[in-house]
Structure formats: structure tokens, C-alpha cells
């Protein structure tokens, strides 16, 4: 059974930090680039960041560049998102997402590009 399970969300003050984790199972994790996407209250899905299958290449949406860092540990089948200098506009449910196709980096917010999403973890940035 292919599964993604996120953790690490919570309530944090503006300027604070959080690290999200995504535990993957049921597929060969090291052969897939992985993405983080988010959905803010009342808004559509937004692509946030992606990483290549080996971890050497990363991509970020402009609004999080310099503040968020995506990484992965293929030995642990785990994806991470380190978030720093958080802003109220980062408030959202964050999902890790597995693309349908192996070996590529997906930088799309279109659900059709992915076949598995985790259950999501909520990040609230508020004072």
C-alpha cells in the first residue's frame, strides 16, 4: 500500500521555524522526485517545493526561496521541509506529494501530476 504520512505542523509565531516530515512507504522512494504543496484556507492548491530523487536538485516557489529548505533521506524513506522566518501567509495545510512519473522533478500545483498525497499537516503562523 502506497502511503505518505506527514508530521511536524503546529502553531508558531511569525518569524518562527518548523520542520515538516513525510514518511513514505509502499513504493521505491529513491526513484521518485518528491514535492511539497500547500492549501491555505479558502484558496487552491499551491506548489511549494520539490526535490530530485537523489536529492541533488531542489526547486522552490518564489515566496519561500531563502526561507524554506527541502531535503530527503532515502535510507529512511523520508522527505523534509525546514521552514524558517515563517509569515502569516504561510498558514496552510501542507501535503507531501508523489508524482505519477519516476525520476523527474514536478513543480506543478495540478493534482493530475501526482498520484499520492499525504493526509496533510496544518501550519498556523500567528501571534
Short mmCIF file of N, CA and C in Angstrom, two decimals:
data_model
loop_
_atom_site.label_atom_id
_atom_site.label_comp_id
_atom_site.label_asym_id
_atom_site.label_seq_id
_atom_site.Cartn_x
_atom_site.Cartn_y
_atom_site.Cartn_z
N UNK A 1 0.84 -1.20 0.00
CA UNK A 1 0.00 0.00 0.00
C UNK A 1 0.88 1.25 0.00
N UNK A 2 0.70 2.07 -1.01
CA UNK A 2 1.46 3.31 -1.11
C UNK A 2 0.90 4.32 -0.12
N UNK A 3 1.78 4.89 0.66
CA UNK A 3 1.31 5.79 1.71
C UNK A 3 2.33 6.89 1.98
N UNK A 4 1.82 8.08 2.26
CA UNK A 4 2.63 9.22 2.71
C UNK A 4 2.00 9.75 3.98
N UNK A 5 2.82 9.94 5.01
CA UNK A 5 2.31 10.40 6.29
C UNK A 5 3.14 11.60 6.75
N UNK A 6 2.49 12.77 6.79
CA UNK A 6 3.17 13.99 7.22
C UNK A 6 3.08 14.17 8.73
N UNK A 7 4.04 14.92 9.25
CA UNK A 7 4.01 15.31 10.66
C UNK A 7 4.83 16.59 10.82
N UNK A 8 4.68 17.22 11.97
CA UNK A 8 5.51 18.37 12.28
C UNK A 8 4.84 19.72 12.24
N UNK A 9 3.58 19.75 11.82
CA UNK A 9 2.89 21.02 11.78
C UNK A 9 2.55 21.52 13.18
N UNK A 10 2.03 22.74 13.24
CA UNK A 10 1.65 23.31 14.53
C UNK A 10 1.45 24.80 14.44
N UNK A 11 1.30 25.40 15.61
CA UNK A 11 1.12 26.84 15.73
C UNK A 11 2.48 27.47 16.05
N UNK A 12 2.85 28.47 15.30
CA UNK A 12 4.13 29.14 15.51
C UNK A 12 3.95 30.64 15.31
N UNK A 13 4.73 31.41 16.02
CA UNK A 13 4.66 32.86 15.88
C UNK A 13 5.38 33.30 14.60
N UNK A 14 5.01 34.44 14.06
CA UNK A 14 5.74 34.97 12.90
C UNK A 14 7.23 35.06 13.21
N UNK A 15 8.04 34.66 12.24
CA UNK A 15 9.48 34.63 12.43
C UNK A 15 10.00 33.30 12.97
N UNK A 16 9.09 32.44 13.37
CA UNK A 16 9.49 31.16 13.92
C UNK A 16 9.82 30.12 12.86
N UNK A 17 10.10 28.91 13.34
CA UNK A 17 10.53 27.82 12.45
C UNK A 17 9.76 26.55 12.78
N UNK A 18 9.64 25.72 11.76
CA UNK A 18 9.08 24.38 11.91
C UNK A 18 9.77 23.46 10.92
N UNK A 19 9.82 22.18 11.24
CA UNK A 19 10.30 21.20 10.28
C UNK A 19 9.21 20.15 10.06
N UNK A 20 8.80 20.04 8.83
CA UNK A 20 7.82 19.02 8.45
C UNK A 20 8.54 17.77 7.98
N UNK A 21 7.93 16.63 8.27
CA UNK A 21 8.45 15.35 7.79
C UNK A 21 7.35 14.62 7.04
N UNK A 22 7.77 13.77 6.13
CA UNK A 22 6.83 12.96 5.36
C UNK A 22 7.42 11.56 5.23
N UNK A 23 6.81 10.60 5.88
CA UNK A 23 7.28 9.22 5.83
C UNK A 23 6.59 8.49 4.69
N UNK A 24 7.37 7.92 3.82
CA UNK A 24 6.84 7.24 2.63
C UNK A 24 6.96 5.73 2.77
N UNK A 25 5.99 5.03 2.21
CA UNK A 25 6.04 3.57 2.21
C UNK A 25 5.26 3.03 1.02
N UNK A 26 5.58 1.79 0.64
CA UNK A 26 4.84 1.12 -0.41
C UNK A 26 5.33 1.36 -1.83
N UNK A 27 6.40 2.13 -1.99
CA UNK A 27 6.99 2.34 -3.31
C UNK A 27 8.49 2.59 -3.14
N UNK A 28 9.20 2.56 -4.25
CA UNK A 28 10.65 2.75 -4.19
C UNK A 28 10.92 4.25 -4.13
N UNK A 29 11.02 4.75 -2.92
CA UNK A 29 11.11 6.19 -2.65
C UNK A 29 12.26 6.84 -3.43
N UNK A 30 13.38 6.16 -3.52
CA UNK A 30 14.58 6.75 -4.10
C UNK A 30 14.49 6.91 -5.62
N UNK A 31 13.43 6.45 -6.24
CA UNK A 31 13.28 6.60 -7.69
C UNK A 31 12.31 7.72 -8.07
N UNK A 32 11.79 8.42 -7.07
CA UNK A 32 10.82 9.50 -7.34
C UNK A 32 11.30 10.84 -6.80
N UNK A 33 11.26 11.87 -7.66
CA UNK A 33 11.31 13.21 -7.13
C UNK A 33 10.07 13.41 -6.29
N UNK A 34 10.15 14.26 -5.28
CA UNK A 34 9.01 14.47 -4.38
C UNK A 34 8.73 15.97 -4.25
N UNK A 35 7.49 16.27 -3.94
CA UNK A 35 7.08 17.67 -3.83
C UNK A 35 6.35 17.94 -2.51
N UNK A 36 6.38 19.19 -2.12
CA UNK A 36 5.51 19.71 -1.08
C UNK A 36 4.55 20.70 -1.75
N UNK A 37 3.28 20.57 -1.40
CA UNK A 37 2.28 21.52 -1.85
C UNK A 37 1.51 21.97 -0.61
N UNK A 38 0.79 23.08 -0.73
CA UNK A 38 0.02 23.58 0.41
C UNK A 38 -1.30 24.17 -0.05
N UNK A 39 -2.22 24.22 0.87
CA UNK A 39 -3.51 24.83 0.59
C UNK A 39 -3.89 25.72 1.76
N UNK A 40 -3.94 27.00 1.49
CA UNK A 40 -4.34 27.97 2.50
C UNK A 40 -5.85 27.99 2.62
N UNK A 41 -6.37 28.45 3.76
CA UNK A 41 -7.83 28.49 3.93
C UNK A 41 -8.52 29.26 2.82
N UNK A 42 -9.47 28.63 2.18
CA UNK A 42 -10.24 29.29 1.14
C UNK A 42 -9.54 29.46 -0.19
N UNK A 43 -8.37 28.85 -0.34
CA UNK A 43 -7.61 29.00 -1.58
C UNK A 43 -7.33 27.64 -2.21
N UNK A 44 -6.82 27.68 -3.43
CA UNK A 44 -6.49 26.47 -4.14
C UNK A 44 -5.13 25.91 -3.74
N UNK A 45 -4.78 24.81 -4.36
CA UNK A 45 -3.51 24.17 -4.08
C UNK A 45 -2.36 25.00 -4.64
N UNK A 46 -1.31 25.13 -3.87
CA UNK A 46 -0.11 25.86 -4.30
C UNK A 46 1.10 24.94 -4.19
N UNK A 47 1.85 24.82 -5.26
CA UNK A 47 3.10 24.07 -5.20
C UNK A 47 4.12 24.90 -4.42
N UNK A 48 4.89 24.26 -3.52
CA UNK A 48 5.83 24.95 -2.66
C UNK A 48 7.28 24.62 -3.02
N UNK A 49 7.59 23.34 -3.12
CA UNK A 49 8.98 22.94 -3.30
C UNK A 49 9.04 21.53 -3.84
N UNK A 50 10.17 21.20 -4.48
CA UNK A 50 10.37 19.85 -5.00
C UNK A 50 11.84 19.50 -4.93
N UNK A 51 12.11 18.20 -4.92
CA UNK A 51 13.47 17.71 -4.83
C UNK A 51 13.62 16.50 -5.75
N UNK A 52 14.78 16.37 -6.34
CA UNK A 52 15.04 15.24 -7.23
C UNK A 52 15.12 13.94 -6.44
N UNK A 53 15.06 12.84 -7.16
CA UNK A 53 15.04 11.55 -6.48
C UNK A 53 16.29 11.32 -5.62
N UNK A 54 17.43 11.80 -6.08
CA UNK A 54 18.66 11.63 -5.31
C UNK A 54 18.94 12.74 -4.32
N UNK A 55 18.19 13.83 -4.45
CA UNK A 55 18.33 14.93 -3.51
C UNK A 55 19.27 16.04 -3.94
N UNK A 56 19.88 15.90 -5.12
CA UNK A 56 20.88 16.89 -5.52
C UNK A 56 20.28 18.16 -6.12
N UNK A 57 19.04 18.08 -6.58
CA UNK A 57 18.40 19.25 -7.19
C UNK A 57 17.13 19.61 -6.42
N UNK A 58 16.96 20.90 -6.21
CA UNK A 58 15.79 21.39 -5.49
C UNK A 58 15.17 22.57 -6.23
N UNK A 59 13.90 22.78 -6.00
CA UNK A 59 13.15 23.89 -6.59
C UNK A 59 12.23 24.49 -5.53
N UNK A 60 12.01 25.81 -5.64
CA UNK A 60 11.14 26.49 -4.68
C UNK A 60 10.27 27.51 -5.40
N UNK A 61 9.06 27.68 -4.90
CA UNK A 61 8.27 28.80 -5.37
C UNK A 61 8.89 30.08 -4.83
N UNK A 62 8.71 31.17 -5.54
CA UNK A 62 9.42 32.41 -5.19
C UNK A 62 9.15 32.88 -3.76
N UNK A 63 7.93 32.68 -3.28
CA UNK A 63 7.56 33.23 -1.98
C UNK A 63 8.27 32.55 -0.81
N UNK A 64 8.88 31.39 -1.04
CA UNK A 64 9.55 30.70 0.07
C UNK A 64 11.06 30.58 -0.14
N UNK A 65 11.56 31.05 -1.25
CA UNK A 65 13.00 30.98 -1.51
C UNK A 65 13.78 31.71 -0.42
N UNK A 66 14.82 31.05 0.06
CA UNK A 66 15.64 31.63 1.11
C UNK A 66 15.11 31.40 2.50
N UNK A 67 13.88 30.89 2.61
CA UNK A 67 13.28 30.64 3.93
C UNK A 67 13.02 29.15 4.17
N UNK A 68 12.68 28.43 3.13
CA UNK A 68 12.37 27.00 3.23
C UNK A 68 13.49 26.18 2.60
N UNK A 69 13.73 25.01 3.17
CA UNK A 69 14.71 24.08 2.61
C UNK A 69 14.10 22.68 2.54
N UNK A 70 14.08 22.12 1.35
CA UNK A 70 13.58 20.76 1.18
C UNK A 70 14.77 19.81 1.20
N UNK A 71 14.57 18.64 1.77
CA UNK A 71 15.62 17.62 1.80
C UNK A 71 14.97 16.25 1.91
N UNK A 72 15.80 15.23 1.78
CA UNK A 72 15.28 13.87 1.87
C UNK A 72 16.36 12.94 2.38
N UNK A 73 15.91 11.86 3.01
CA UNK A 73 16.80 10.80 3.46
C UNK A 73 16.27 9.51 2.85
N UNK A 74 16.89 9.07 1.78
CA UNK A 74 16.39 7.89 1.08
C UNK A 74 16.57 6.61 1.89
N UNK A 75 17.53 6.60 2.79
CA UNK A 75 17.71 5.43 3.65
C UNK A 75 16.54 5.29 4.62
N UNK A 76 15.92 6.41 4.96
CA UNK A 76 14.79 6.41 5.89
C UNK A 76 13.46 6.59 5.19
N UNK A 77 13.49 6.69 3.85
CA UNK A 77 12.24 6.92 3.09
C UNK A 77 11.46 8.12 3.62
N UNK A 78 12.18 9.20 3.87
CA UNK A 78 11.55 10.37 4.49
C UNK A 78 11.92 11.65 3.76
N UNK A 79 10.93 12.48 3.58
CA UNK A 79 11.05 13.81 2.97
C UNK A 79 10.89 14.85 4.06
N UNK A 80 11.61 15.95 3.94
CA UNK A 80 11.55 17.01 4.95
C UNK A 80 11.31 18.37 4.30
N UNK A 81 10.77 19.28 5.10
CA UNK A 81 10.68 20.68 4.71
C UNK A 81 11.00 21.51 5.95
N UNK A 82 12.17 22.11 5.94
CA UNK A 82 12.57 23.01 7.02
C UNK A 82 12.07 24.40 6.66
N UNK A 83 11.26 24.97 7.54
CA UNK A 83 10.66 26.27 7.29
C UNK A 83 11.15 27.26 8.33
N UNK A 84 11.72 28.35 7.90
CA UNK A 84 12.21 29.39 8.82
C UNK A 84 11.59 30.72 8.45
N UNK A 85 11.74 31.68 9.34
CA UNK A 85 11.20 33.03 9.13
C UNK A 85 9.75 32.96 8.63
N UNK A 86 8.96 32.19 9.32
CA UNK A 86 7.59 31.96 8.88
C UNK A 86 6.77 33.24 8.95
N UNK A 87 5.84 33.35 7.99
CA UNK A 87 4.97 34.51 7.88
C UNK A 87 3.52 34.06 7.99
N UNK A 88 2.63 34.95 8.37
CA UNK A 88 1.20 34.56 8.44
C UNK A 88 0.69 33.99 7.12
N UNK A 89 1.20 34.46 6.01
CA UNK A 89 0.76 33.95 4.71
C UNK A 89 1.25 32.54 4.41
N UNK A 90 2.09 31.99 5.27
CA UNK A 90 2.49 30.58 5.13
C UNK A 90 1.47 29.64 5.78
N UNK A 91 0.49 30.21 6.46
CA UNK A 91 -0.55 29.40 7.09
C UNK A 91 -1.28 28.57 6.04
N UNK A 92 -1.29 27.26 6.23
CA UNK A 92 -1.90 26.36 5.25
C UNK A 92 -1.82 24.92 5.76
N UNK A 93 -2.52 24.06 5.07
CA UNK A 93 -2.29 22.62 5.23
C UNK A 93 -1.22 22.22 4.23
N UNK A 94 -0.19 21.59 4.71
CA UNK A 94 0.93 21.19 3.87
C UNK A 94 0.84 19.69 3.58
N UNK A 95 1.02 19.36 2.31
CA UNK A 95 0.96 17.98 1.86
C UNK A 95 2.26 17.60 1.15
N UNK A 96 2.75 16.41 1.42
CA UNK A 96 3.77 15.89 0.53
C UNK A 96 3.06 15.12 -0.58
N UNK A 97 3.69 15.10 -1.73
CA UNK A 97 3.03 14.54 -2.91
C UNK A 97 4.01 13.73 -3.74
N UNK A 98 3.55 12.58 -4.18
CA UNK A 98 4.35 11.70 -5.04
C UNK A 98 3.89 11.88 -6.50
N UNK A 99 4.79 12.24 -7.37
CA UNK A 99 4.41 12.37 -8.79
C UNK A 99 4.05 11.02 -9.40
N UNK A 100 3.30 11.07 -10.49
CA UNK A 100 2.96 9.84 -11.19
C UNK A 100 4.18 9.22 -11.86
N UNK A 101 5.09 10.07 -12.30
CA UNK A 101 6.23 9.59 -13.09
C UNK A 101 7.51 9.58 -12.25
N UNK A 102 8.30 8.53 -12.46
CA UNK A 102 9.57 8.41 -11.77
C UNK A 102 10.61 9.37 -12.34
N UNK A 103 11.65 9.64 -11.54
CA UNK A 103 12.89 10.26 -11.97
C UNK A 103 12.82 11.76 -12.25
N UNK A 104 11.64 12.36 -12.31
CA UNK A 104 11.56 13.77 -12.67
C UNK A 104 11.22 14.62 -11.45
N UNK A 105 11.48 15.93 -11.57
CA UNK A 105 11.06 16.90 -10.56
C UNK A 105 9.78 17.55 -11.06
N UNK A 106 8.75 17.52 -10.26
CA UNK A 106 7.47 18.12 -10.63
C UNK A 106 7.28 19.42 -9.86
N UNK A 107 7.04 20.49 -10.60
CA UNK A 107 6.87 21.80 -9.98
C UNK A 107 5.48 22.35 -10.28
N UNK A 108 4.49 21.47 -10.28
CA UNK A 108 3.14 21.84 -10.65
C UNK A 108 2.20 21.76 -9.46
N UNK A 109 1.17 22.61 -9.49
CA UNK A 109 0.12 22.53 -8.48
C UNK A 109 -1.06 21.69 -8.98
N UNK A 110 -0.93 21.18 -10.20
CA UNK A 110 -2.03 20.41 -10.77
C UNK A 110 -2.08 19.01 -10.15
N UNK A 111 -3.22 18.66 -9.59
CA UNK A 111 -3.35 17.37 -8.92
C UNK A 111 -3.10 16.20 -9.86
N UNK A 112 -3.35 16.40 -11.15
CA UNK A 112 -3.17 15.32 -12.12
C UNK A 112 -1.72 14.88 -12.27
N UNK A 113 -0.79 15.72 -11.83
CA UNK A 113 0.63 15.37 -11.93
C UNK A 113 1.05 14.39 -10.83
N UNK A 114 0.22 14.21 -9.82
CA UNK A 114 0.54 13.39 -8.66
C UNK A 114 -0.46 12.26 -8.52
N UNK A 115 -0.01 11.15 -7.94
CA UNK A 115 -0.97 10.07 -7.70
C UNK A 115 -1.17 9.77 -6.22
N UNK A 116 -0.31 10.30 -5.38
CA UNK A 116 -0.48 10.08 -3.94
C UNK A 116 -0.19 11.39 -3.19
N UNK A 117 -1.10 11.74 -2.28
CA UNK A 117 -0.91 12.84 -1.34
C UNK A 117 -1.00 12.28 0.07
N UNK A 118 -0.27 12.89 0.99
CA UNK A 118 -0.46 12.53 2.39
C UNK A 118 -1.75 13.12 2.92
N UNK A 119 -1.98 12.91 4.20
CA UNK A 119 -3.21 13.42 4.82
C UNK A 119 -3.11 14.90 5.15
N UNK A 120 -1.91 15.43 5.12
CA UNK A 120 -1.69 16.84 5.39
C UNK A 120 -1.35 17.12 6.84
N UNK A 121 -0.59 18.19 7.04
CA UNK A 121 -0.28 18.67 8.38
C UNK A 121 -0.49 20.18 8.39
N UNK A 122 -1.15 20.68 9.41
CA UNK A 122 -1.55 22.08 9.45
C UNK A 122 -0.46 22.95 10.08
N UNK A 123 -0.12 24.00 9.36
CA UNK A 123 0.81 25.01 9.86
C UNK A 123 0.05 26.31 10.03
N UNK A 124 0.07 26.85 11.24
CA UNK A 124 -0.59 28.12 11.53
C UNK A 124 0.45 29.09 12.05
N UNK A 125 0.60 30.20 11.36
CA UNK A 125 1.56 31.23 11.76
C UNK A 125 0.77 32.43 12.26
N UNK A 126 0.83 32.65 13.54
CA UNK A 126 0.02 33.71 14.14
C UNK A 126 0.62 34.11 15.48
N UNK A 127 0.44 35.40 15.79
CA UNK A 127 0.89 35.87 17.09
C UNK A 127 -0.25 35.82 18.11
#
